[in-house]
Amino acid sequence: MNRRSVLKMLAGGAGLLSGLMPLTALANKLMGKRDPIDAIKAITGGSQSASDKLILKTPKLAENGAQVPITVDATALDGVKSISLVVHENPKPVALKINFDSSDVVTFASFRVKMGKPTKVTAIAQTASGFVTASGSTKVTKGGC
Amino acid sequence: MAKKIKARAKMKKGLIEVKYKVKHPMETGLRKAKDGNLVPEEYITNIKISKNGTPMINIDTNSTVSSDPYLYFRMKGAKGDVINLSWVSNTGEKNSADTKVK
């Protein structure tokens, strides 16, 4: 162990740490996005394709914008790692990102989000071979944002 | 304030069907209270669901998820498995609950 190897180790350790940090910061950055197109880009890295294998169920008309039921069915796709939902007209467009940690989980999710006004909704599924999207739109009579 | 987690886990067609209703106000920081002041942001930022201690689902949530978030998932498993949900909010508050599959 000489001075050179010690310095190398230190540099390596510092690199590791800084490599880990952005992971937690990434989630916060994504949630803080204000522009829907930006947000989608941040999730997919700019390359995505629409597919009818990803099924997004949103109500055509939501009476109460504070509780809009959404269902995303990605069971027709293989190797789904995560599902994200972007509500375009919301002040914070990214509603949630569901990461599937185990293959035991069926890639089907149902949840509720808030919507401020009539909006386009995009679901993004991350598969082994890239990003797949599905879009729908919902009219809101009473906003909840 | 008690923030309860209502849960139901049941076997259905060979899969565990989990339904959650997490009691939480999910304040966006945009709503005004009756006195005209903004209600400060308070929302769940992360929800983790595990089965018998193995992580299954990890959800990053934003303030635009509805209040009292409702979640529905299905996963492989058997009767008697223990499903755990835990959440963390932007204020650092935490809660978790175990549910046995019926």
mmCIF file of N, CA and C in Angstrom, chain B residues 32-100:
data_model
loop_
_atom_site.group_PDB
_atom_site.id
_atom_site.type_symbol
_atom_site.label_atom_id
_atom_site.label_comp_id
_atom_site.label_asym_id
_atom_site.label_seq_id
_atom_site.Cartn_x
_atom_site.Cartn_y
_atom_site.Cartn_z
ATOM 1 N N LYS B 32 -56.284 26.619 -0.936
ATOM 2 C CA LYS B 32 -56.359 27.637 0.110
ATOM 3 C C LYS B 32 -57.293 27.165 1.227
ATOM 4 N N ALA B 33 -56.909 27.426 2.447
ATOM 5 C CA ALA B 33 -57.769 27.107 3.573
ATOM 6 C C ALA B 33 -58.819 28.210 3.706
ATOM 7 N N LYS B 34 -59.749 28.027 4.643
ATOM 8 C CA LYS B 34 -60.849 28.990 4.797
ATOM 9 C C LYS B 34 -60.348 30.395 5.131
ATOM 10 N N ASP B 35 -59.206 30.493 5.819
ATOM 11 C CA ASP B 35 -58.680 31.806 6.191
ATOM 12 C C ASP B 35 -57.899 32.464 5.045
ATOM 13 N N GLY B 36 -57.860 31.831 3.874
ATOM 14 C CA GLY B 36 -57.214 32.430 2.714
ATOM 15 C C GLY B 36 -55.749 32.075 2.552
ATOM 16 N N ASN B 37 -55.191 31.432 3.557
ATOM 17 C CA ASN B 37 -53.787 31.039 3.454
ATOM 18 C C ASN B 37 -53.661 29.698 2.736
ATOM 19 N N LEU B 38 -52.539 29.517 2.049
ATOM 20 C CA LEU B 38 -52.317 28.250 1.366
ATOM 21 C C LEU B 38 -52.060 27.144 2.388
ATOM 22 N N VAL B 39 -52.635 25.985 2.108
ATOM 23 C CA VAL B 39 -52.361 24.832 2.951
ATOM 24 C C VAL B 39 -51.002 24.273 2.514
ATOM 25 N N PRO B 40 -50.057 24.098 3.451
ATOM 26 C CA PRO B 40 -48.725 23.630 3.038
ATOM 27 C C PRO B 40 -48.754 22.240 2.401
ATOM 28 N N GLU B 41 -47.783 22.029 1.517
ATOM 29 C CA GLU B 41 -47.649 20.731 0.847
ATOM 30 C C GLU B 41 -47.510 19.620 1.868
ATOM 31 N N GLU B 42 -48.237 18.553 1.681
ATOM 32 C CA GLU B 42 -48.047 17.362 2.510
ATOM 33 C C GLU B 42 -48.553 16.181 1.708
ATOM 34 N N TYR B 43 -47.644 15.404 1.184
ATOM 35 C CA TYR B 43 -48.065 14.266 0.382
ATOM 36 C C TYR B 43 -47.090 13.103 0.497
ATOM 37 N N ILE B 44 -47.590 11.930 0.177
ATOM 38 C CA ILE B 44 -46.773 10.720 0.225
ATOM 39 C C ILE B 44 -45.823 10.736 -0.969
ATOM 40 N N THR B 45 -44.553 10.474 -0.723
ATOM 41 C CA THR B 45 -43.592 10.488 -1.830
ATOM 42 C C THR B 45 -43.209 9.086 -2.284
ATOM 43 N N ASN B 46 -43.353 8.132 -1.407
ATOM 44 C CA ASN B 46 -42.958 6.780 -1.774
ATOM 45 C C ASN B 46 -43.783 5.739 -1.023
ATOM 46 N N ILE B 47 -44.240 4.725 -1.768
ATOM 47 C CA ILE B 47 -44.970 3.613 -1.167
ATOM 48 C C ILE B 47 -44.256 2.327 -1.550
ATOM 49 N N LYS B 48 -44.004 1.496 -0.554
ATOM 50 C CA LYS B 48 -43.367 0.213 -0.832
ATOM 51 C C LYS B 48 -44.305 -0.910 -0.410
ATOM 52 N N ILE B 49 -44.439 -1.911 -1.272
ATOM 53 C CA ILE B 49 -45.245 -3.071 -0.918
ATOM 54 C C ILE B 49 -44.345 -4.298 -0.995
ATOM 55 N N SER B 50 -44.375 -5.101 0.074
ATOM 56 C CA SER B 50 -43.560 -6.309 0.069
ATOM 57 C C SER B 50 -44.405 -7.508 0.465
ATOM 58 N N LYS B 51 -43.926 -8.692 0.052
ATOM 59 C CA LYS B 51 -44.611 -9.932 0.410
ATOM 60 C C LYS B 51 -43.639 -10.793 1.191
ATOM 61 N N ASN B 52 -43.983 -11.162 2.401
ATOM 62 C CA ASN B 52 -43.110 -11.949 3.288
ATOM 63 C C ASN B 52 -41.705 -11.353 3.358
ATOM 64 N N GLY B 53 -41.621 -10.049 3.338
ATOM 65 C CA GLY B 53 -40.328 -9.389 3.479
ATOM 66 C C GLY B 53 -39.590 -9.149 2.165
ATOM 67 N N THR B 54 -40.085 -9.720 1.053
ATOM 68 C CA THR B 54 -39.437 -9.500 -0.242
ATOM 69 C C THR B 54 -40.098 -8.325 -0.934
ATOM 70 N N PRO B 55 -39.302 -7.320 -1.394
ATOM 71 C CA PRO B 55 -39.926 -6.183 -2.063
ATOM 72 C C PRO B 55 -40.646 -6.586 -3.346
ATOM 73 N N MET B 56 -41.844 -6.072 -3.528
ATOM 74 C CA MET B 56 -42.658 -6.408 -4.698
ATOM 75 C C MET B 56 -42.859 -5.176 -5.580
ATOM 76 N N ILE B 57 -43.355 -4.115 -4.961
ATOM 77 C CA ILE B 57 -43.682 -2.917 -5.717
ATOM 78 C C ILE B 57 -43.112 -1.708 -4.983
ATOM 79 N N ASN B 58 -42.591 -0.761 -5.760
ATOM 80 C CA ASN B 58 -42.048 0.473 -5.205
ATOM 81 C C ASN B 58 -42.654 1.616 -6.021
ATOM 82 N N ILE B 59 -43.457 2.445 -5.403
ATOM 83 C CA ILE B 59 -44.155 3.490 -6.139
ATOM 84 C C ILE B 59 -43.669 4.867 -5.702
ATOM 85 N N ASP B 60 -43.213 5.668 -6.672
ATOM 86 C CA ASP B 60 -42.911 7.073 -6.409
ATOM 87 C C ASP B 60 -44.180 7.846 -6.695
ATOM 88 N N THR B 61 -44.693 8.545 -5.713
ATOM 89 C CA THR B 61 -45.947 9.261 -5.928
ATOM 90 C C THR B 61 -45.718 10.763 -5.844
ATOM 91 N N ASN B 62 -46.572 11.503 -6.537
ATOM 92 C CA ASN B 62 -46.515 12.948 -6.538
ATOM 93 C C ASN B 62 -47.762 13.481 -5.829
ATOM 94 N N SER B 63 -47.801 14.777 -5.639
ATOM 95 C CA SER B 63 -48.942 15.346 -4.920
ATOM 96 C C SER B 63 -50.232 15.267 -5.725
ATOM 97 N N THR B 64 -50.137 14.924 -7.023
ATOM 98 C CA THR B 64 -51.353 14.852 -7.835
ATOM 99 C C THR B 64 -52.072 13.516 -7.718
ATOM 100 N N VAL B 65 -51.567 12.622 -6.899
ATOM 101 C CA VAL B 65 -52.323 11.407 -6.595
ATOM 102 C C VAL B 65 -53.444 11.819 -5.644
ATOM 103 N N SER B 66 -54.629 11.218 -5.826
ATOM 104 C CA SER B 66 -55.794 11.664 -5.061
ATOM 105 C C SER B 66 -55.581 11.521 -3.555
ATOM 106 N N SER B 67 -56.347 12.265 -2.797
ATOM 107 C CA SER B 67 -56.285 12.132 -1.343
ATOM 108 C C SER B 67 -56.808 10.749 -0.967
ATOM 109 N N ASP B 68 -56.348 10.233 0.147
ATOM 110 C CA ASP B 68 -56.621 8.866 0.565
ATOM 111 C C ASP B 68 -56.338 7.898 -0.581
ATOM 112 N N PRO B 69 -55.080 7.825 -1.022
ATOM 113 C CA PRO B 69 -54.751 7.012 -2.194
ATOM 114 C C PRO B 69 -55.313 5.591 -2.125
ATOM 115 N N TYR B 70 -55.879 5.192 -3.249
ATOM 116 C CA TYR B 70 -56.435 3.848 -3.380
ATOM 117 C C TYR B 70 -55.545 3.081 -4.343
ATOM 118 N N LEU B 71 -55.174 1.869 -3.982
ATOM 119 C CA LEU B 71 -54.298 1.074 -4.841
ATOM 120 C C LEU B 71 -54.860 -0.329 -5.002
ATOM 121 N N TYR B 72 -54.670 -0.868 -6.200
ATOM 122 C CA TYR B 72 -55.110 -2.230 -6.462
ATOM 123 C C TYR B 72 -54.018 -2.958 -7.219
ATOM 124 N N PHE B 73 -53.613 -4.117 -6.703
ATOM 125 C CA PHE B 73 -52.594 -4.919 -7.383
ATOM 126 C C PHE B 73 -52.927 -6.392 -7.263
ATOM 127 N N ARG B 74 -52.336 -7.168 -8.171
ATOM 128 C CA ARG B 74 -52.437 -8.623 -8.065
ATOM 129 C C ARG B 74 -51.035 -9.199 -8.112
ATOM 130 N N MET B 75 -50.812 -10.242 -7.349
ATOM 131 C CA MET B 75 -49.502 -10.892 -7.400
ATOM 132 C C MET B 75 -49.618 -12.364 -7.069
ATOM 133 N N LYS B 76 -48.550 -13.123 -7.474
ATOM 134 C CA LYS B 76 -48.508 -14.551 -7.169
ATOM 135 C C LYS B 76 -48.313 -14.725 -5.675
ATOM 136 N N GLY B 77 -48.837 -15.813 -5.136
ATOM 137 C CA GLY B 77 -48.645 -16.067 -3.725
ATOM 138 C C GLY B 77 -49.639 -17.088 -3.228
ATOM 139 N N ALA B 78 -49.687 -17.255 -1.928
ATOM 140 C CA ALA B 78 -50.570 -18.247 -1.339
ATOM 141 C C ALA B 78 -51.243 -17.673 -0.103
ATOM 142 N N LYS B 79 -52.244 -18.386 0.347
ATOM 143 C CA LYS B 79 -52.951 -18.026 1.561
ATOM 144 C C LYS B 79 -51.959 -17.957 2.725
ATOM 145 N N GLY B 80 -52.102 -17.000 3.587
ATOM 146 C CA GLY B 80 -51.234 -16.923 4.757
ATOM 147 C C GLY B 80 -50.000 -16.061 4.549
ATOM 148 N N ASP B 81 -49.717 -15.671 3.297
ATOM 149 C CA ASP B 81 -48.604 -14.754 3.037
ATOM 150 C C ASP B 81 -48.897 -13.419 3.726
ATOM 151 N N VAL B 82 -47.837 -12.741 4.117
ATOM 152 C CA VAL B 82 -48.027 -11.437 4.761
ATOM 153 C C VAL B 82 -47.605 -10.328 3.802
ATOM 154 N N ILE B 83 -48.528 -9.447 3.498
ATOM 155 C CA ILE B 83 -48.258 -8.317 2.628
ATOM 156 C C ILE B 83 -48.045 -7.088 3.509
ATOM 157 N N ASN B 84 -46.961 -6.379 3.239
ATOM 158 C CA ASN B 84 -46.679 -5.182 4.028
ATOM 159 C C ASN B 84 -46.652 -3.962 3.119
ATOM 160 N N LEU B 85 -47.297 -2.901 3.595
ATOM 161 C CA LEU B 85 -47.232 -1.631 2.874
ATOM 162 C C LEU B 85 -46.617 -0.599 3.803
ATOM 163 N N SER B 86 -45.670 0.170 3.287
ATOM 164 C CA SER B 86 -45.140 1.265 4.092
ATOM 165 C C SER B 86 -45.009 2.504 3.221
ATOM 166 N N TRP B 87 -45.284 3.651 3.802
ATOM 167 C CA TRP B 87 -45.174 4.888 3.041
ATOM 168 C C TRP B 87 -44.357 5.947 3.788
ATOM 169 N N VAL B 88 -43.819 6.862 3.018
ATOM 170 C CA VAL B 88 -43.070 7.993 3.557
ATOM 171 C C VAL B 88 -43.651 9.252 2.924
ATOM 172 N N SER B 89 -43.806 10.324 3.704
ATOM 173 C CA SER B 89 -44.325 11.566 3.138
ATOM 174 C C SER B 89 -43.199 12.587 3.028
ATOM 175 N N ASN B 90 -43.491 13.698 2.328
ATOM 176 C CA ASN B 90 -42.458 14.725 2.132
ATOM 177 C C ASN B 90 -42.092 15.402 3.446
ATOM 178 N N THR B 91 -42.932 15.250 4.455
ATOM 179 C CA THR B 91 -42.628 15.835 5.758
ATOM 180 C C THR B 91 -41.835 14.860 6.634
ATOM 181 N N GLY B 92 -41.557 13.676 6.101
ATOM 182 C CA GLY B 92 -40.785 12.702 6.853
ATOM 183 C C GLY B 92 -41.625 11.756 7.685
ATOM 184 N N GLU B 93 -42.937 11.923 7.587
ATOM 185 C CA GLU B 93 -43.829 11.044 8.337
ATOM 186 C C GLU B 93 -43.851 9.656 7.691
ATOM 187 N N LYS B 94 -44.046 8.632 8.518
ATOM 188 C CA LYS B 94 -44.029 7.261 8.001
ATOM 189 C C LYS B 94 -45.153 6.458 8.620
ATOM 190 N N ASN B 95 -45.545 5.415 7.931
ATOM 191 C CA ASN B 95 -46.475 4.459 8.513
ATOM 192 C C ASN B 95 -46.364 3.152 7.744
ATOM 193 N N SER B 96 -46.723 2.062 8.390
ATOM 194 C CA SER B 96 -46.727 0.788 7.684
ATOM 195 C C SER B 96 -47.754 -0.142 8.306
ATOM 196 N N ALA B 97 -48.157 -1.146 7.532
ATOM 197 C CA ALA B 97 -49.148 -2.091 8.023
ATOM 198 C C ALA B 97 -48.928 -3.461 7.405
ATOM 199 N N ASP B 98 -49.119 -4.497 8.217
ATOM 200 C CA ASP B 98 -49.054 -5.873 7.725
ATOM 201 C C ASP B 98 -50.459 -6.410 7.498
ATOM 202 N N THR B 99 -50.632 -7.159 6.438
ATOM 203 C CA THR B 99 -51.928 -7.764 6.158
ATOM 204 C C THR B 99 -51.717 -9.223 5.778
ATOM 205 N N LYS B 100 -52.480 -10.097 6.402
ATOM 206 C CA LYS B 100 -52.384 -11.518 6.090
ATOM 207 C C LYS B 100 -53.348 -11.843 4.957
#
